[in-house]
XYZ file of C-alpha atoms in Angstrom:
672
model
C -18.717 -22.450 17.421
C -18.077 -23.020 13.695
C -15.360 -21.041 12.186
C -16.719 -19.468 8.992
C -13.383 -19.505 7.239
C -13.207 -23.367 7.601
C -16.912 -24.117 6.932
C -18.251 -24.607 3.376
C -19.080 -21.195 1.869
C -22.751 -21.351 0.877
C -23.272 -17.786 0.072
C -24.317 -16.983 -3.502
C -21.289 -17.207 -5.874
C -19.389 -19.087 -3.001
C -18.100 -15.775 -1.714
C -16.498 -15.568 1.651
C -19.051 -14.987 4.297
C -17.603 -11.426 5.214
C -20.483 -10.540 7.590
C -19.689 -13.681 9.684
C -15.866 -13.332 9.783
C -14.181 -11.678 12.673
C -10.549 -11.074 13.322
C -10.611 -13.823 16.082
C -11.342 -16.379 13.324
C -8.211 -15.821 11.326
C -5.615 -17.326 13.742
C -7.414 -20.619 14.313
C -8.157 -20.870 10.612
C -4.569 -20.613 9.718
C -3.653 -23.150 12.385
C -6.244 -25.532 10.979
C -5.239 -24.869 7.404
C -1.655 -25.451 7.993
C -2.247 -28.736 9.875
C -4.303 -29.929 6.941
C -1.693 -28.937 4.385
C 1.146 -30.642 6.441
C -0.943 -33.831 6.490
C -1.544 -33.634 2.719
C 2.163 -33.102 2.081
C 3.245 -35.947 4.297
C 0.715 -38.179 2.491
C 2.304 -37.468 -0.843
C 5.951 -37.623 0.333
C 5.330 -40.927 2.273
C 3.295 -42.756 -0.293
C 4.517 -46.226 -1.212
C 3.209 -46.084 -4.671
C 5.724 -44.984 -7.442
C 5.296 -41.216 -8.158
C 2.997 -40.258 -11.004
C 1.883 -36.895 -12.218
C -1.599 -37.445 -10.540
C -0.390 -38.823 -7.088
C 2.433 -36.203 -6.929
C 1.928 -33.073 -8.887
C -1.724 -32.876 -8.919
C -1.749 -33.920 -5.240
C 0.422 -30.950 -4.605
C -2.000 -28.687 -6.356
C -4.653 -29.806 -3.922
C -2.570 -29.912 -0.771
C -3.024 -26.247 0.279
C -6.547 -25.794 -0.989
C -7.711 -24.656 2.471
C -4.630 -22.573 3.256
C -5.107 -20.829 -0.069
C -8.682 -19.966 0.808
C -7.922 -18.622 4.229
C -4.783 -16.642 3.132
C -6.808 -15.239 0.031
C -9.396 -13.665 2.390
C -6.875 -12.587 5.099
C -4.242 -10.901 3.018
C -6.710 -9.131 0.864
C -8.333 -7.589 3.887
C -5.099 -6.878 5.753
C -3.806 -4.972 2.876
C -6.892 -2.849 2.201
C -8.418 -2.460 5.679
C -5.780 -3.025 8.306
C -6.014 -2.652 12.020
C -3.783 -3.499 15.017
C -5.126 -6.970 15.232
C -4.533 -7.792 11.640
C -1.121 -6.232 11.707
C -0.085 -8.357 14.658
C -1.168 -11.538 12.840
C 0.763 -10.396 9.797
C 3.858 -10.062 11.831
C 3.259 -13.631 13.214
C 2.434 -15.177 9.883
C 5.328 -13.896 7.956
C 7.964 -16.288 9.525
C 5.389 -19.021 9.942
C 4.356 -19.116 6.324
C 8.107 -18.970 5.297
C 8.833 -21.925 7.606
C 5.858 -23.782 6.178
C 6.902 -23.332 2.617
C 10.476 -24.262 3.477
C 9.240 -27.487 5.162
C 7.669 -28.472 1.826
C 10.716 -27.485 -0.361
C 13.115 -29.127 2.210
C 11.162 -32.381 2.242
C 13.667 -34.712 0.729
C 11.321 -37.494 0.072
C 8.891 -35.193 -1.598
C 11.563 -33.659 -3.840
C 12.814 -37.137 -4.648
C 9.383 -38.054 -6.164
C 9.305 -34.753 -8.096
C 12.896 -35.446 -9.369
C 11.913 -38.886 -10.456
C 9.185 -37.528 -12.644
C 11.423 -34.852 -13.934
C 14.079 -37.303 -14.986
C 11.294 -39.454 -16.696
C 9.370 -36.622 -18.219
C 9.866 -37.610 -21.780
C 8.091 -40.992 -21.062
C 5.187 -39.757 -18.971
C 2.871 -38.902 -21.940
C 2.013 -35.489 -20.520
C -0.155 -32.848 -22.125
C 1.666 -29.564 -22.877
C 0.114 -27.947 -19.865
C 1.035 -30.901 -17.599
C 4.570 -30.757 -18.833
C 4.767 -26.976 -18.119
C 3.419 -27.559 -14.543
C 5.911 -30.360 -13.791
C 8.883 -28.075 -15.019
C 7.591 -25.258 -12.842
C 7.266 -27.409 -9.828
C 10.740 -28.856 -10.321
C 12.262 -25.413 -11.028
C 10.477 -23.907 -8.033
C 11.818 -26.512 -5.626
C 15.367 -26.271 -6.920
C 15.366 -22.456 -6.708
C 13.940 -22.772 -3.213
C 16.948 -24.905 -2.163
C 15.556 -28.492 -2.352
C 18.745 -29.625 -3.761
C 20.921 -28.230 -0.976
C 21.957 -30.223 2.020
C 23.048 -29.664 5.617
C 24.191 -26.371 6.828
C 23.484 -24.693 3.495
C 19.834 -25.958 3.429
C 19.337 -24.734 7.110
C 20.874 -21.332 6.532
C 18.657 -20.727 3.381
C 15.601 -21.535 5.419
C 16.646 -18.952 8.078
C 17.244 -16.352 5.358
C 13.912 -16.755 3.885
C 12.267 -16.576 7.114
C 14.127 -13.412 8.067
C 13.256 -11.844 4.699
C 9.612 -12.585 5.208
C 9.509 -10.752 8.704
C 11.522 -7.843 7.217
C 9.174 -7.404 4.430
C 6.251 -7.317 6.689
C 7.944 -4.844 8.974
C 8.947 -2.545 5.954
C 5.262 -2.546 4.868
C 3.856 -1.750 8.291
C 6.410 0.947 8.948
C 5.497 2.649 5.644
C 1.815 2.417 6.386
C 2.392 3.930 9.877
C 4.301 6.991 8.493
C 1.590 7.427 5.864
C -1.174 7.086 8.331
C 0.339 9.375 10.867
C 1.241 12.498 8.942
C -1.201 15.167 7.773
C -0.831 18.912 7.280
C -3.793 21.087 8.479
C -4.990 23.789 6.072
C -6.459 27.041 7.091
C -9.060 28.555 4.959
C -6.568 30.967 3.551
C -4.389 27.988 2.673
C -7.138 26.789 0.341
C -6.934 29.853 -1.751
C -5.955 29.002 -5.398
C -6.909 25.350 -5.150
C -9.494 23.903 -7.504
C -12.776 22.964 -5.856
C -12.056 19.148 -6.296
C -8.810 19.561 -4.249
C -10.681 21.541 -1.579
C -13.425 18.804 -1.460
C -10.788 16.064 -1.042
C -8.934 17.930 1.661
C -12.072 18.494 3.640
C -13.136 14.854 3.271
C -9.708 13.798 4.489
C -9.968 16.068 7.489
C -13.359 14.426 8.303
C -11.910 10.936 7.913
C -9.021 11.895 10.237
C -11.361 13.865 12.626
C -8.835 16.790 12.232
C -11.383 19.569 12.595
C -10.781 20.981 9.140
C -9.187 20.320 5.675
C -5.840 18.589 5.582
C -3.389 17.253 3.146
C -2.410 13.668 3.682
C 0.182 11.398 2.098
C -2.325 9.686 -0.090
C -1.031 10.181 -3.671
C -4.535 11.100 -4.895
C -4.571 14.133 -2.493
C -0.801 15.163 -2.290
C -0.124 15.087 -6.024
C -3.087 17.568 -6.950
C -2.020 19.801 -3.901
C 1.561 19.984 -5.384
C 0.103 20.654 -8.690
C -2.171 23.531 -7.761
C -1.204 25.076 -4.391
C 0.361 28.602 -5.139
C 1.910 28.446 -1.646
C 5.483 27.363 -2.248
C 6.158 26.957 1.507
C 3.233 24.465 1.836
C 4.265 22.647 -1.236
C 7.902 22.278 0.193
C 6.466 20.995 3.495
C 4.110 18.494 1.980
C 6.814 17.282 -0.411
C 9.332 16.787 2.370
C 6.932 14.576 4.324
C 6.129 12.653 1.058
C 9.743 11.747 0.344
C 10.600 11.078 3.968
C 8.264 8.191 4.300
C 10.144 5.312 5.877
C 13.135 7.539 6.752
C 11.897 9.540 9.623
C 14.114 7.911 12.326
C 12.552 5.996 15.317
C 10.667 2.708 15.143
C 9.296 3.096 11.598
C 12.550 3.941 9.852
C 13.182 1.535 6.993
C 16.797 2.224 6.030
C 18.453 -0.438 8.265
C 15.765 -2.882 7.148
C 16.526 -2.139 3.528
C 20.255 -2.893 4.138
C 19.591 -6.068 5.841
C 17.076 -7.198 3.014
C 19.700 -6.659 0.385
C 22.324 -8.449 2.326
C 20.074 -11.417 2.824
C 19.105 -11.568 -0.814
C 22.745 -11.645 -1.881
C 23.412 -14.460 0.534
C 20.375 -16.311 -0.772
C 21.610 -16.076 -4.265
C 25.078 -17.270 -3.351
C 23.648 -20.218 -1.495
C 21.881 -21.399 -4.597
C 25.072 -20.881 -6.744
C 24.345 -17.512 -8.386
C 26.807 -14.588 -8.685
C 24.181 -12.110 -7.276
C 20.551 -11.744 -6.613
C 19.689 -10.173 -9.960
C 21.117 -13.185 -11.695
C 19.014 -15.516 -9.622
C 15.818 -13.299 -10.054
C 16.050 -12.638 -13.801
C 16.825 -16.314 -14.821
C 12.957 -16.956 -14.895
C 12.015 -13.584 -16.434
C 11.753 -12.641 -20.072
C 14.912 -10.363 -19.751
C 16.975 -13.220 -18.432
C 20.111 -11.215 -17.576
C 20.876 -7.809 -15.823
C 22.704 -6.625 -18.916
C 19.466 -6.946 -21.010
C 17.611 -4.910 -18.338
C 20.248 -2.236 -18.292
C 20.380 -2.175 -22.080
C 16.647 -1.379 -22.274
C 16.659 1.189 -19.432
C 19.565 3.182 -20.930
C 17.956 3.203 -24.387
C 15.066 5.084 -22.757
C 17.109 6.988 -20.238
C 19.018 9.342 -22.451
C 16.028 10.578 -24.641
C 14.066 10.943 -21.491
C 16.640 12.921 -19.574
C 17.196 15.143 -22.593
C 13.479 16.052 -22.739
C 13.358 16.542 -18.939
C 16.378 18.919 -18.938
C 14.764 20.957 -21.626
C 11.507 21.182 -19.714
C 13.404 22.008 -16.563
C 14.863 25.098 -18.197
C 11.447 26.417 -19.151
C 10.010 25.769 -15.695
C 12.807 27.356 -13.886
C 12.295 30.569 -16.004
C 8.705 30.498 -14.864
C 9.923 30.265 -11.256
C 12.201 33.163 -11.697
C 9.407 35.169 -13.324
C 7.405 34.616 -10.076
C 10.431 36.430 -8.301
C 11.746 33.223 -6.651
C 15.520 33.023 -6.857
C 17.662 29.863 -6.980
C 17.068 26.559 -8.911
C 13.800 24.777 -9.714
C 13.153 22.367 -6.766
C 11.293 19.085 -6.709
C 8.119 20.712 -5.004
C 8.041 23.254 -7.914
C 7.895 20.835 -10.808
C 4.424 19.815 -10.761
C 3.065 23.248 -10.036
C 4.831 24.912 -12.948
C 4.194 21.953 -15.244
C 0.446 22.360 -14.575
C 0.601 26.085 -15.355
C 2.678 25.352 -18.561
C 0.100 22.591 -19.788
C -2.582 25.071 -19.408
C -0.704 27.673 -21.503
C 0.427 25.223 -24.151
C -2.442 22.840 -24.361
C -5.155 24.950 -22.929
C -5.751 22.035 -20.504
C -6.513 22.450 -16.875
C -7.220 19.674 -14.404
C -9.947 21.640 -12.824
C -11.711 21.905 -16.149
C -11.027 18.277 -17.022
C -11.810 16.519 -13.695
C -15.642 16.984 -13.628
C -15.940 14.819 -16.695
C -13.906 11.934 -15.033
C -16.358 10.676 -12.658
C -15.430 7.407 -10.872
C -18.630 5.540 -11.630
C -18.489 6.486 -15.311
C -14.871 5.373 -15.684
C -15.831 1.951 -14.059
C -18.647 1.722 -16.547
C -16.124 2.616 -19.362
C -13.766 -0.096 -18.267
C -16.705 -2.645 -18.263
C -18.088 -1.474 -21.617
C -14.562 -1.849 -23.322
C -14.328 -5.474 -21.886
C -17.880 -6.204 -23.159
C -17.011 -4.972 -26.719
C -13.610 -6.791 -26.709
C -14.541 -9.967 -24.944
C -18.217 -10.137 -24.515
C -18.164 -9.791 -20.721
C -21.268 -8.634 -18.805
C -21.242 -6.987 -15.356
C -24.075 -7.049 -13.064
C -23.903 -5.365 -9.603
C -24.259 -7.715 -6.547
C -25.817 -6.837 -3.174
C -23.760 -8.958 -0.997
C -21.864 -8.456 2.245
C -18.146 -7.337 1.751
C -15.246 -6.555 3.972
C -15.711 -2.766 3.983
C -18.593 -0.418 3.206
C -16.629 1.171 0.299
C -16.085 -2.029 -1.569
C -18.638 -3.201 -4.223
C -19.051 -6.354 -6.142
C -20.258 -7.338 -9.642
C -21.040 -10.815 -11.162
C -19.130 -11.307 -14.469
C -20.713 -13.500 -17.014
C -20.370 -14.226 -20.764
C -23.482 -15.616 -22.846
C -25.164 -16.208 -19.407
C -22.235 -18.434 -18.115
C -20.491 -17.431 -14.907
C -16.951 -16.097 -15.418
C -15.888 -14.434 -12.203
C -16.845 -12.276 -9.307
C -15.236 -8.795 -9.471
C -14.797 -6.549 -6.353
C -13.697 -2.990 -6.563
C -12.282 -0.989 -3.572
C -11.497 2.463 -4.819
C -11.177 5.011 -2.032
C -8.167 5.953 0.085
C -8.412 5.546 3.879
C -6.014 5.400 6.794
C -6.386 1.651 7.063
C -5.313 0.893 3.544
C -1.767 0.672 2.224
C -0.924 3.179 -0.434
C -0.876 2.393 -4.175
C -3.164 0.320 -6.332
C -3.156 -3.357 -6.921
C -5.074 -6.372 -8.195
C -5.274 -9.615 -6.306
C -7.456 -12.818 -6.340
C -9.301 -14.142 -3.310
C -9.793 -17.262 -5.407
C -8.021 -18.248 -8.551
C -9.319 -19.977 -11.716
C -8.669 -23.646 -12.188
C -10.385 -26.749 -13.577
C -8.496 -29.665 -11.874
C -11.516 -30.682 -9.768
C -14.324 -28.930 -11.781
C -14.566 -25.336 -12.921
C -13.595 -22.830 -10.263
C -14.302 -19.179 -11.147
C -12.146 -16.506 -9.649
C -12.901 -13.860 -7.157
C -10.836 -10.926 -8.311
C -10.172 -7.763 -6.326
C -9.043 -4.214 -7.625
C -7.825 -1.852 -4.865
C -7.108 1.831 -5.420
C -6.628 4.948 -3.296
C -8.657 7.728 -5.026
C -9.778 10.805 -3.009
C -13.253 10.364 -1.558
C -15.707 13.021 -2.542
C -19.320 13.335 -3.651
C -19.309 12.816 -6.525
C -16.062 11.023 -6.701
C -13.941 12.713 -9.444
C -10.685 11.323 -10.945
C -7.680 12.822 -12.457
C -6.708 11.546 -15.820
C -3.881 9.645 -14.175
C -6.378 8.099 -11.590
C -8.538 6.981 -14.629
C -5.473 5.470 -16.147
C -4.739 3.549 -12.939
C -8.333 2.307 -12.851
C -7.955 0.928 -16.430
C -4.541 -0.469 -15.463
C -5.680 -2.426 -12.493
C -8.722 -3.603 -14.561
C -6.363 -4.928 -17.158
C -4.846 -7.121 -14.388
C -8.342 -8.198 -13.452
C -9.099 -9.270 -16.888
C -5.963 -11.412 -16.846
C -7.345 -13.191 -13.767
C -11.033 -13.255 -14.924
C -10.355 -14.749 -18.314
C -7.785 -17.337 -17.251
C -8.718 -20.720 -18.781
C -6.168 -23.365 -17.455
C -6.413 -26.508 -15.484
C -3.905 -25.942 -12.782
C -3.911 -23.163 -10.377
C -0.101 -22.874 -10.469
C -0.303 -21.325 -13.861
C -3.638 -19.504 -13.464
C -4.177 -15.851 -14.307
C -1.351 -13.522 -13.430
C 1.131 -16.499 -12.632
C 3.541 -15.387 -15.269
C 6.913 -13.867 -15.523
C 7.147 -10.581 -13.580
C 8.193 -8.718 -16.796
C 5.131 -9.999 -18.748
C 2.548 -9.542 -16.003
C 2.321 -5.880 -16.700
C 1.487 -6.378 -20.290
C -2.374 -6.920 -19.948
C -2.704 -3.961 -17.462
C -0.684 -1.457 -19.422
C -2.186 -2.545 -22.701
C -5.669 -1.936 -21.238
C -4.791 1.576 -20.442
C -4.787 2.349 -24.198
C -8.655 1.945 -24.330
C -8.954 5.036 -22.041
C -7.481 6.996 -24.847
C -9.854 5.843 -27.596
C -11.902 8.986 -28.471
C -15.224 7.136 -28.715
C -14.766 5.732 -25.234
C -14.332 9.183 -23.690
C -17.034 10.762 -25.866
C -19.515 8.054 -24.342
C -18.384 7.983 -20.732
C -16.602 11.307 -19.932
C -19.754 13.092 -18.894
C -19.948 16.223 -16.637
C -20.763 15.529 -13.029
C -23.121 18.387 -12.718
C -24.800 18.630 -16.304
C -24.263 15.168 -17.609
C -23.035 16.705 -20.827
C -20.249 14.814 -22.719
C -16.879 16.054 -22.746
C -16.710 18.818 -25.612
C -14.826 17.698 -28.440
C -12.311 20.461 -28.353
C -11.533 19.437 -24.671
C -11.173 15.936 -25.750
C -8.788 16.902 -28.580
C -6.802 18.976 -26.116
C -6.605 16.037 -23.626
C -5.404 13.588 -26.173
C -3.158 16.027 -27.780
C -1.420 16.499 -24.396
C -0.940 12.785 -23.878
C 2.827 12.891 -23.990
C 3.064 16.151 -22.047
C 5.851 16.205 -19.349
C 6.759 12.552 -20.297
C 10.377 13.421 -19.736
C 9.630 13.894 -16.042
C 7.571 10.738 -15.562
C 10.013 8.655 -17.610
C 13.036 9.849 -15.675
C 11.531 9.352 -12.198
C 10.616 5.721 -13.137
C 13.767 4.773 -14.949
C 15.804 6.149 -12.065
C 14.024 3.875 -9.740
C 14.429 0.934 -11.908
C 18.177 1.584 -12.408
C 18.664 1.918 -8.412
C 16.823 -1.342 -7.900
C 18.965 -3.027 -10.571
C 22.128 -1.530 -8.943
C 21.136 -2.855 -5.508
C 20.856 -6.416 -6.787
C 23.561 -6.944 -9.454
C 26.574 -6.628 -7.265
C 28.114 -9.655 -5.573
C 28.090 -7.917 -2.243
C 25.102 -5.897 -1.298
C 25.620 -2.220 -0.509
C 26.173 -1.764 3.239
C 24.511 1.698 2.944
C 21.709 1.561 0.336
C 21.112 5.377 0.666
C 24.767 6.026 -0.400
C 24.433 3.532 -3.244
C 21.235 5.329 -4.346
C 23.017 8.609 -4.473
C 25.946 7.050 -6.347
C 23.601 5.678 -8.980
C 21.664 8.843 -9.463
C 24.937 10.923 -9.688
C 26.363 8.497 -12.312
C 23.440 8.824 -14.665
C 23.079 12.520 -14.273
C 19.732 12.666 -12.474
C 18.074 16.102 -12.883
C 18.080 17.765 -9.634
C 14.447 18.806 -9.615
C 13.136 15.313 -10.224
C 13.237 12.839 -7.458
C 13.034 8.916 -7.946
C 9.390 7.889 -8.166
C 10.178 5.598 -5.221
C 13.129 6.303 -2.865
C 14.676 3.460 -1.162
C 13.031 3.764 2.231
C 9.414 3.733 0.722
C 10.249 1.577 -2.319
C 7.486 -1.124 -1.432
C 7.745 -2.755 -4.901
C 11.203 -3.709 -4.015
C 11.365 -4.129 -0.219
C 7.887 -5.168 0.885
C 8.527 -8.612 -0.681
C 10.514 -10.215 -3.475
C 7.979 -9.601 -6.182
C 9.594 -6.644 -8.014
C 13.078 -6.967 -6.370
C 15.547 -6.667 -9.306
C 12.396 -6.358 -11.448
C 11.154 -2.871 -11.135
C 12.124 -2.531 -14.827
C 9.219 -4.782 -15.596
C 6.797 -2.024 -16.230
C 9.033 -0.660 -19.059
C 9.808 -4.103 -20.381
C 5.967 -4.664 -20.608
C 5.397 -1.254 -22.161
C 7.517 -2.184 -25.234
C 5.113 -5.016 -25.775
C 1.891 -3.141 -24.890
C 2.695 -0.204 -27.402
C 3.347 -2.844 -30.064
C 0.340 -4.831 -29.055
C -2.097 -1.936 -29.393
C -0.548 -1.225 -32.779
C -1.982 -4.608 -33.769
C -5.530 -3.329 -33.277
C -4.655 -0.153 -35.325
C -3.148 -2.213 -38.055
C -6.493 -4.329 -38.182
C -9.877 -2.853 -37.819
C -9.362 -0.510 -34.998
C -9.363 -0.548 -31.189
C -12.155 -3.163 -30.968
C -11.102 -5.414 -33.806
C -12.768 -8.697 -32.889
C -10.136 -10.911 -34.428
C -7.258 -9.238 -32.600
C -9.261 -9.241 -29.439
C -9.791 -12.978 -29.834
C -6.050 -13.585 -30.245
C -5.424 -11.462 -27.343
C -7.721 -13.432 -25.112
C -6.394 -16.846 -26.566
C -2.675 -16.156 -26.292
C -2.299 -13.684 -23.480
C -5.305 -13.391 -21.157
C -6.514 -16.902 -20.969
C -3.103 -18.662 -21.256
C -1.734 -17.694 -17.878
C 1.711 -19.171 -17.460
C 0.893 -22.149 -19.673
C 3.970 -21.279 -21.951
C 6.862 -19.003 -21.861
C 6.057 -15.324 -22.180
C 7.983 -14.712 -25.307
C 6.350 -17.720 -26.965
C 2.848 -16.474 -26.055
C 3.594 -12.992 -27.272
C 4.908 -14.304 -30.572
C 1.805 -16.353 -31.038
C -0.226 -13.330 -30.550
C 1.753 -10.815 -32.560
C 3.850 -13.037 -34.900
C 6.994 -11.352 -33.681
C 8.595 -9.743 -30.678
C 8.485 -5.967 -30.392
C 11.303 -3.241 -30.611
C 11.869 -0.415 -28.076
C 10.875 2.243 -30.921
C 7.437 1.614 -30.144
C 7.739 2.559 -26.621
C 9.761 5.660 -27.424
C 7.273 6.680 -29.974
C 4.186 6.175 -27.586
C 5.921 8.333 -24.888
C 6.854 11.185 -27.468
C 10.536 10.649 -26.998
C 11.558 9.091 -30.263
C 13.121 12.427 -31.437
C 13.939 13.825 -28.093
């Protein structure tokens, strides 16, 4: 029987044949793809012809074409619709894929050919893009240990393999904790909750077959429950479960895993000649050094903490007025902040949410992309990997640009959070390859599906990432789309959030779910007027997480007890007691599920300095849809991928680098 993952994909738009793929196909497909990749790598390394850019670097670009295709399908599905078979295969693949990558970077003959090209780079008559790709390949091999020998090289291979296994285990433990916990609600427990929260709780109960409404650990359900439930005891119970993810003891406890990951990362850095893992990780980022990261974070920390402490005093007084003694607790903050927002801004989530329909917010994100970049979106009726997922063909002037898949609803088989990925990346090496881009979110499912304003911002954020992938226009897959410095990758996503705040966008697309009426102007004004409300809280919870991440990785020796180190960092910075870290260590997936954001969680704030400044460029010109600024944004940011250093690309777009004042102004913290 033909394995559909290995056969030519003949479906429209060369989409994966999801309706023909079963879990039984993945293992054999990985086996075949690895074998094909190994043969291709051997042919490059053992070639008798002198190395050239074409027979070495471009050949490397092609070597893993099949493996990239198989992995693109599997890992997208495994993250968004997991099951025991897929989780078992992920555990098996983690060390295998690490070993496969190490085989390539440890191949002395292959690295010798790359080194020969690198040494002769000035005489190769390369294009700017080719020179960049050669540099990135050489740097990647060196940073992966290709220049090491003997025991050091072997130990680094072991370390990377173990890290891959631990990252997968961390992720699956977290998913297991999130999937297993829920809190049943009686009809009396629903009193005081807005209708949309009740509907989400009932839908969650149906999905879990719990026999009634429940609260789960899905952010889109537990957050509004903490905002609106007048039952302080239930808020405390739900919050305790929320922060205990990954730290419940037993087989799914992540604390020992975190300690081992940090120790192995420190060892990895030392094997490669770095003082600590942060030095190693930040070398290729815009920030370059831990000191630069800390400098940015502390510039933001003090005004944010000051604002949060002032807010805490007000909220604690509200708590006491309700006849509760003692200090304000973390499970109280959102509840009293929502009451205060209603009083100060006359803004109530229950009033706002009917105007933020999921389908209309998707339309809004598409419409902004059309006005800015001329993109058109047409729904596709094609088989996908889950009934909740839907697809659109993306074109411009009739020419194909991409396929976009949106998978928006929370479910037990999906890991938490929101993300963008590509099942197929853009390239032009062997003809134009258009990308298949996926946005995954975890919104509460209801009919109709209604979003909070934060949910709507998340949708725009992930679609900004998608635009970075869809509008990519480079030759080599290595630098395609979001293949950029980690502290630059969040610029397009965070920048795109700003278009949700454009009044004319909300006036057109924020329409009532029942009446179809547009959001009243006074409600729109109140919404935008409260844009920086409670910003001390959100900034403090984020910056604290970023500072803990940095502290974990900037010491020469990793902390033996990460939880103790976390406590020490929070005490040293004066963390407000009623605000928790956004991501406590045992469920800090950004940092421990893989190396992506390790020593790099600061990236969101680094990018926010740029996104605030970049959106100002539109305001300084003809407005939020100024065509000249949009064209520059596409040319120098969205289509350029990793073809140049991030600071070079930003300067080409803006003419200069930004300053932190733009961020503080945007968060309402400039005078805090």
